[in-house]
Amino acid sequence: MFRKIGSELKKHVLTGISYMIPLVIAGAVIMAIARVGGSFYGITDIWDPKYADSTNGIISLLHSLDGFGGLALGMMFPVIAAFIAYSISDKLGIAPGLVGGLLARDIGAGFLGALAAGLIAGYACLLIKKHVKLPKSAASIVPVFLVPVFGTLITVLIINYVVGIPFADLNKALETWLNGMSGTNQILMAAIIGAMVGFDLGGPVNKAAVTTAMALLTSGIYAPNTAAQVAIIIPPLGLGLATLIARRKYNTEMREAGKSSLIMGLVGISEGAIPFAVESPLKVIPATVIGSAIGGALAVGLGAINQAPISGFYGWFTVQNWWFYILAIAVGTFVVAGISVALRKDSAGQEESYTIEEEDFDEAEWEA
């Protein structure tokens, strides 16, 4: 029973996240473009209102772009709440979810508050729909009046008076703690995030770390995102590189998987490493965890700052101190490749070809 409930909650939350991510990427990239553009003019605070009336038209435009990006990013919490509610109760939950997400954002309840708002809105609407029965002549009132009105009312009352304040306090404490981190503590945090991302390669541990890091972007906390985005691409790049360094240790199927893994790594898809993890998990997963942890820690420790939730190569040069960022990726990649090659038997490439068939591997099961 509890497993079924947990599975359903995960499905609803992941639905909300899937609708949220395009907004986060759009907003963060537009903001990154504005801030990188501002840096060419020696401006490090292009968001400051004083640049709105700049006599330089480009600077004024960059200031506006930063605001547009912030507007998109600010929709993250309402959208995730709305589509969690949508996943639970279909379109009936969208309006209450949006309002609940906006409230969670405005009172500072953050990402956890938005998740709670979506779940409360969705289940409130579902209960009203199932249990409020009116005569057939008045049945149309339920979806167009009762559900949106009372669904929204229930959601905002619970968020504002029950769960909102604890989540706001927790969110503020987390932000204060992360902002207060420096030196060794910040590097350790980056290593932990990197290890989580490299552990299950797109699975729940990976998604928990990446989603939390992206949520913190709205609070101006960039180190977790920097570590996560570096760590996403290190496993597929490292394992792809291993097949090039030690071709004789990999059979034909794995060498072909290595080519795909390199491409997927460059565009920011960590799932490219999954065929290797399935074939030899006890050798591959330690390598991806260690390499991702080292890469994330090195990027943050050297002062790279990635303000956008983009791991692919097309976003590398928008990163502050991008040369350190690329160095961290390279080091992590070589660590993964080196450990993988060292742990692999010399005779592995001569073993019977291993083909990943449907009965051997189901990506949905891996991510679950």
Coordinates of C-alpha atoms in Angstrom, one line a residue:
M1 CA 0.0 0.0 0.0
F2 CA 2.7 2.5 1.1
R3 CA 4.8 1.6 -2.0
K4 CA 1.8 2.3 -4.2
I5 CA 1.2 5.6 -2.6
G6 CA 4.9 6.5 -2.9
S7 CA 4.9 5.6 -6.5
E8 CA 1.8 7.7 -7.2
L9 CA 3.3 10.7 -5.4
K10 CA 6.5 10.4 -7.3
K11 CA 4.6 10.2 -10.6
H12 CA 2.7 13.4 -9.8
V13 CA 5.8 15.3 -8.6
L14 CA 7.8 14.2 -11.7
T15 CA 4.9 15.4 -14.0
G16 CA 5.1 18.8 -12.3
I17 CA 8.9 18.9 -12.7
S18 CA 8.7 18.0 -16.4
Y19 CA 6.5 21.1 -17.0
M20 CA 8.6 23.3 -14.8
I21 CA 12.0 22.6 -16.4
P22 CA 11.4 24.5 -19.7
L23 CA 10.5 27.6 -17.7
V24 CA 13.6 27.3 -15.6
I25 CA 15.8 26.8 -18.6
A26 CA 14.2 29.7 -20.5
G27 CA 14.4 32.1 -17.6
A28 CA 17.9 31.2 -16.4
V29 CA 19.4 31.2 -19.9
I30 CA 17.9 34.7 -20.7
M31 CA 19.2 36.0 -17.4
A32 CA 22.6 34.4 -18.1
I33 CA 22.7 36.1 -21.6
A34 CA 21.9 39.4 -20.0
R35 CA 24.6 39.1 -17.3
V36 CA 27.3 37.8 -19.6
G37 CA 26.4 40.7 -21.9
G38 CA 26.6 43.1 -19.0
S39 CA 30.1 41.8 -18.1
F40 CA 31.4 43.0 -21.5
Y41 CA 30.6 46.5 -20.2
G42 CA 32.2 45.9 -16.8
I43 CA 28.7 45.6 -15.2
T44 CA 28.2 42.9 -12.6
D45 CA 24.8 43.9 -11.4
I46 CA 22.8 44.4 -14.7
W47 CA 19.6 43.7 -12.7
D48 CA 20.0 47.0 -10.8
P49 CA 17.1 49.4 -11.7
K50 CA 19.6 52.2 -12.4
Y51 CA 20.4 50.5 -15.7
A52 CA 16.8 50.8 -17.0
D53 CA 17.3 54.4 -18.0
S54 CA 20.9 54.0 -19.3
T55 CA 21.8 56.2 -22.3
N56 CA 23.4 53.1 -23.8
G57 CA 20.6 51.2 -25.5
I58 CA 22.4 47.9 -25.3
I59 CA 22.8 48.2 -21.5
S60 CA 19.2 49.1 -21.2
L61 CA 18.1 46.2 -23.3
L62 CA 20.3 43.8 -21.2
H63 CA 18.7 45.1 -18.1
S64 CA 15.3 44.4 -19.6
L65 CA 16.4 40.9 -20.7
D66 CA 17.5 40.1 -17.1
G67 CA 14.0 41.1 -15.9
F68 CA 12.3 39.0 -18.6
G69 CA 14.4 36.0 -17.5
G70 CA 13.5 36.6 -13.9
L71 CA 9.8 36.8 -14.8
A72 CA 10.0 33.3 -16.4
L73 CA 12.0 31.9 -13.5
G74 CA 9.5 33.4 -11.1
M75 CA 6.8 31.2 -12.7
M76 CA 8.6 28.0 -11.6
F77 CA 6.7 27.5 -8.4
P78 CA 3.2 28.2 -9.7
V79 CA 3.7 26.0 -12.7
I80 CA 5.1 23.0 -10.8
A81 CA 2.2 23.3 -8.3
A82 CA -0.4 23.6 -11.1
F83 CA 0.8 20.5 -13.0
I84 CA 1.2 18.4 -9.9
A85 CA -2.4 19.2 -9.3
Y86 CA -3.2 18.5 -13.0
S87 CA -1.5 15.1 -12.7
I88 CA -3.8 14.2 -9.8
S89 CA -7.2 15.7 -10.8
D90 CA -6.8 16.6 -14.5
K91 CA -7.5 20.1 -15.6
L92 CA -9.7 20.8 -12.6
G93 CA -6.6 21.1 -10.4
I94 CA -4.8 23.7 -12.6
A95 CA -6.4 26.9 -11.2
P96 CA -6.1 25.9 -7.5
G97 CA -2.6 24.7 -8.1
L98 CA -1.5 27.9 -9.8
V99 CA -2.9 30.0 -6.9
G100 CA -1.4 27.8 -4.3
G101 CA 2.0 27.9 -6.0
L102 CA 1.9 31.7 -6.2
L103 CA 1.1 31.9 -2.6
A104 CA 3.9 29.5 -1.7
R105 CA 6.3 31.7 -3.7
D106 CA 5.1 34.9 -2.1
I107 CA 5.3 33.7 1.5
G108 CA 8.8 32.3 0.9
A109 CA 7.8 28.6 1.3
G110 CA 9.9 27.8 -1.8
F111 CA 10.2 24.5 -3.6
L112 CA 8.7 22.4 -0.8
G113 CA 5.8 24.8 -0.4
A114 CA 5.1 24.6 -4.1
L115 CA 5.1 20.8 -4.0
A116 CA 2.7 20.8 -1.0
A117 CA 0.4 23.3 -2.8
G118 CA 0.2 21.1 -5.9
L119 CA -0.6 18.0 -3.9
I120 CA -3.1 19.7 -1.7
A121 CA -4.8 21.3 -4.7
G122 CA -4.9 18.1 -6.7
Y123 CA -6.3 15.9 -3.9
A124 CA -8.8 18.6 -2.7
C125 CA -10.2 18.9 -6.3
L126 CA -10.3 15.1 -6.7
L127 CA -12.2 14.7 -3.4
I128 CA -14.7 17.4 -4.3
K129 CA -15.3 15.9 -7.7
K130 CA -15.8 12.4 -6.3
H131 CA -17.9 13.1 -3.3
V132 CA -20.0 16.1 -4.1
K133 CA -23.1 14.8 -5.8
L134 CA -25.8 17.2 -7.1
P135 CA -29.0 16.5 -9.0
K136 CA -28.4 15.9 -12.7
S137 CA -29.8 19.3 -13.6
A138 CA -27.2 21.0 -11.4
A139 CA -24.3 18.6 -12.0
S140 CA -22.4 21.0 -14.3
I141 CA -21.9 23.4 -11.3
V142 CA -19.4 21.0 -9.8
P143 CA -16.5 21.4 -12.3
V144 CA -17.1 25.0 -13.2
F145 CA -17.9 26.5 -9.8
L146 CA -17.5 24.2 -6.8
V147 CA -14.2 22.6 -7.7
P148 CA -12.2 25.8 -8.6
V149 CA -13.7 27.8 -5.8
F150 CA -13.4 25.4 -2.9
G151 CA -10.3 23.7 -4.3
T152 CA -8.6 27.0 -4.3
L153 CA -9.9 28.0 -0.9
I154 CA -8.8 24.8 0.7
T155 CA -5.4 25.0 -0.8
V156 CA -4.6 28.6 0.1
L157 CA -5.9 28.2 3.7
I158 CA -3.8 25.1 4.3
I159 CA -0.7 26.7 2.7
N160 CA -1.1 30.0 4.5
Y161 CA -2.0 28.8 7.9
V162 CA -0.7 25.3 8.3
V163 CA 2.3 24.3 6.1
G164 CA 3.4 27.5 4.6
I165 CA 5.2 29.0 7.7
P166 CA 7.2 25.9 8.6
F167 CA 8.3 25.5 5.0
A168 CA 9.2 29.2 4.7
D169 CA 11.3 28.9 7.9
L170 CA 12.9 25.7 6.6
N171 CA 13.6 27.4 3.2
K172 CA 15.1 30.5 4.8
A173 CA 17.3 28.4 7.1
L174 CA 18.5 26.3 4.1
E175 CA 19.3 29.5 2.1
T176 CA 21.1 31.0 5.1
W177 CA 23.1 27.8 5.6
L178 CA 24.1 27.5 2.0
N179 CA 24.9 31.2 1.6
G180 CA 27.1 30.9 4.7
M181 CA 29.1 28.1 3.3
S182 CA 32.6 28.8 2.1
G183 CA 35.9 27.1 1.6
T184 CA 35.9 23.4 2.6
N185 CA 32.2 23.3 3.5
Q186 CA 31.1 24.5 0.1
I187 CA 33.4 22.1 -1.7
L188 CA 32.1 19.2 0.4
M189 CA 28.5 20.2 -0.4
A190 CA 29.4 20.3 -4.1
A191 CA 31.1 16.9 -3.8
I192 CA 27.9 15.4 -2.2
I193 CA 25.7 16.8 -4.9
G194 CA 28.1 15.5 -7.6
A195 CA 28.1 12.1 -6.0
M196 CA 24.3 12.0 -5.9
V197 CA 24.0 13.0 -9.5
G198 CA 26.5 10.3 -10.6
F199 CA 25.0 7.6 -8.5
D200 CA 21.9 6.5 -10.5
L201 CA 22.3 8.4 -13.7
G202 CA 18.9 10.0 -14.2
G203 CA 17.2 8.0 -11.4
P204 CA 15.5 9.3 -8.3
V205 CA 18.7 10.2 -6.4
N206 CA 20.0 12.1 -9.4
K207 CA 16.7 13.9 -9.9
A208 CA 16.4 14.9 -6.3
A209 CA 19.9 16.5 -6.4
V210 CA 19.4 18.3 -9.7
T211 CA 15.8 19.5 -9.0
T212 CA 16.8 20.9 -5.6
A213 CA 19.8 22.7 -7.2
M214 CA 17.6 24.2 -9.9
A215 CA 15.1 25.4 -7.3
L216 CA 17.9 27.2 -5.4
L217 CA 18.6 29.3 -8.5
T218 CA 15.5 31.4 -7.7
S219 CA 17.2 32.4 -4.4
G220 CA 20.5 33.4 -6.1
I221 CA 22.3 30.3 -4.8
Y222 CA 24.4 28.9 -7.7
A223 CA 27.0 26.5 -6.2
P224 CA 24.6 23.5 -6.0
N225 CA 23.6 24.0 -9.6
T226 CA 27.2 24.4 -10.7
A227 CA 28.1 21.1 -9.1
A228 CA 25.0 19.3 -10.5
Q229 CA 25.4 20.5 -14.1
V230 CA 29.1 19.5 -14.1
A231 CA 28.2 16.1 -12.6
I232 CA 25.5 15.3 -15.1
I233 CA 27.8 15.1 -18.1
I234 CA 30.9 13.5 -16.5
P235 CA 29.7 9.8 -16.4
P236 CA 28.7 9.5 -20.1
L237 CA 31.8 11.4 -21.2
G238 CA 34.1 9.3 -18.9
L239 CA 32.6 6.0 -19.9
G240 CA 32.7 6.9 -23.6
L241 CA 36.3 7.9 -23.3
A242 CA 37.1 4.6 -21.6
T243 CA 36.0 2.7 -24.7
L244 CA 38.4 4.8 -26.7
I245 CA 41.3 4.4 -24.3
A246 CA 41.0 0.7 -23.8
R247 CA 39.2 -0.6 -26.9
R248 CA 40.3 -4.2 -26.3
K249 CA 38.5 -4.3 -22.9
Y250 CA 35.1 -3.6 -24.5
N251 CA 33.2 -5.7 -26.9
T252 CA 31.6 -4.3 -30.1
E253 CA 28.3 -3.5 -28.4
M254 CA 30.0 -1.6 -25.6
R255 CA 32.2 0.4 -28.0
E256 CA 29.2 1.4 -30.0
A257 CA 27.5 2.4 -26.7
G258 CA 30.6 4.4 -25.9
K259 CA 30.2 6.5 -29.1
S260 CA 26.6 7.3 -28.2
S261 CA 27.6 8.0 -24.6
L262 CA 30.1 10.7 -25.7
I263 CA 27.5 12.4 -27.8
M264 CA 24.8 12.2 -25.1
G265 CA 27.3 13.6 -22.5
L266 CA 28.2 16.6 -24.7
V267 CA 24.5 17.5 -24.9
G268 CA 23.9 17.0 -21.2
I269 CA 22.2 13.6 -21.0
S270 CA 23.6 11.4 -18.2
E271 CA 21.5 8.4 -19.2
G272 CA 24.1 7.8 -21.9
A273 CA 26.1 6.0 -19.2
I274 CA 23.3 3.6 -18.3
P275 CA 24.2 0.7 -20.6
F276 CA 27.6 0.5 -18.9
A277 CA 26.1 0.6 -15.4
V278 CA 23.7 -2.2 -16.4
E279 CA 26.4 -4.3 -17.8
S280 CA 28.8 -3.9 -14.8
P281 CA 27.2 -1.9 -12.0
L282 CA 29.7 -2.8 -9.2
K283 CA 32.6 -1.4 -11.4
V284 CA 30.9 1.5 -13.1
I285 CA 28.8 3.1 -10.4
P286 CA 31.8 3.7 -8.0
A287 CA 33.7 5.3 -10.9
T288 CA 30.8 7.6 -11.8
V289 CA 30.2 8.6 -8.2
I290 CA 33.8 9.4 -7.6
G291 CA 34.4 11.2 -10.9
S292 CA 31.2 13.3 -10.5
A293 CA 32.0 14.2 -6.9
I294 CA 35.5 15.3 -7.9
G295 CA 34.3 17.3 -10.9
G296 CA 31.5 19.1 -9.0
A297 CA 33.8 19.9 -6.0
L298 CA 36.6 21.1 -8.3
A299 CA 34.3 23.4 -10.3
V300 CA 32.9 25.1 -7.2
G301 CA 36.2 25.2 -5.4
L302 CA 37.9 27.0 -8.4
G303 CA 35.1 29.6 -8.5
A304 CA 33.1 28.6 -11.6
I305 CA 29.5 29.8 -11.4
N306 CA 26.8 28.3 -13.6
Q307 CA 23.6 30.4 -13.3
A308 CA 21.6 28.3 -15.8
P309 CA 20.3 24.8 -15.5
I310 CA 22.2 23.7 -18.6
S311 CA 24.9 21.0 -18.7
G312 CA 25.5 20.6 -22.4
F313 CA 28.5 22.1 -24.2
Y314 CA 26.4 24.9 -25.7
G315 CA 26.1 26.5 -22.2
W316 CA 29.7 26.2 -21.0
F317 CA 30.8 29.6 -22.2
T318 CA 28.0 31.4 -20.4
V319 CA 29.5 30.2 -17.1
Q320 CA 31.5 32.6 -15.0
N321 CA 35.1 31.4 -15.0
W322 CA 34.2 28.9 -17.7
W323 CA 37.9 27.8 -18.1
F324 CA 37.8 26.3 -14.6
Y325 CA 34.4 24.8 -15.3
I326 CA 35.7 23.0 -18.4
L327 CA 38.8 21.9 -16.5
A328 CA 36.6 20.4 -13.8
I329 CA 34.6 18.5 -16.4
A330 CA 37.8 17.2 -18.0
V331 CA 39.3 16.1 -14.7
G332 CA 36.1 14.3 -13.7
T333 CA 35.8 12.7 -17.1
F334 CA 39.4 11.3 -16.9
V335 CA 38.8 10.0 -13.3
V336 CA 35.7 8.1 -14.5
A337 CA 37.6 6.7 -17.5
G338 CA 40.7 5.8 -15.5
I339 CA 38.8 4.0 -12.7
S340 CA 36.6 2.2 -15.2
V341 CA 39.5 1.0 -17.3
A342 CA 41.5 0.0 -14.2
L343 CA 38.6 -2.1 -12.8
R344 CA 37.8 -3.8 -16.1
K345 CA 39.4 -7.1 -16.9
D346 CA 41.8 -7.4 -19.8
S347 CA 39.7 -10.3 -21.1
A348 CA 36.4 -8.4 -20.9
G349 CA 36.5 -7.4 -24.6
Q350 CA 36.8 -11.1 -25.7
E351 CA 33.8 -12.2 -23.7
E352 CA 30.6 -13.2 -25.4
S353 CA 28.9 -10.1 -26.8
Y354 CA 26.5 -8.5 -24.4
T355 CA 23.4 -7.2 -26.0
I356 CA 21.1 -5.0 -24.0
E357 CA 17.7 -6.4 -24.8
E358 CA 14.3 -5.4 -23.6
E359 CA 14.2 -8.3 -21.0
D360 CA 17.6 -7.2 -19.7
F361 CA 17.0 -3.5 -19.2
D362 CA 14.0 -1.3 -18.8
E363 CA 14.9 2.4 -18.5
A364 CA 11.7 3.1 -16.7
E365 CA 12.6 0.5 -14.1
W366 CA 16.1 2.0 -13.7
E367 CA 14.7 5.5 -13.1
A368 CA 12.2 4.2 -10.7

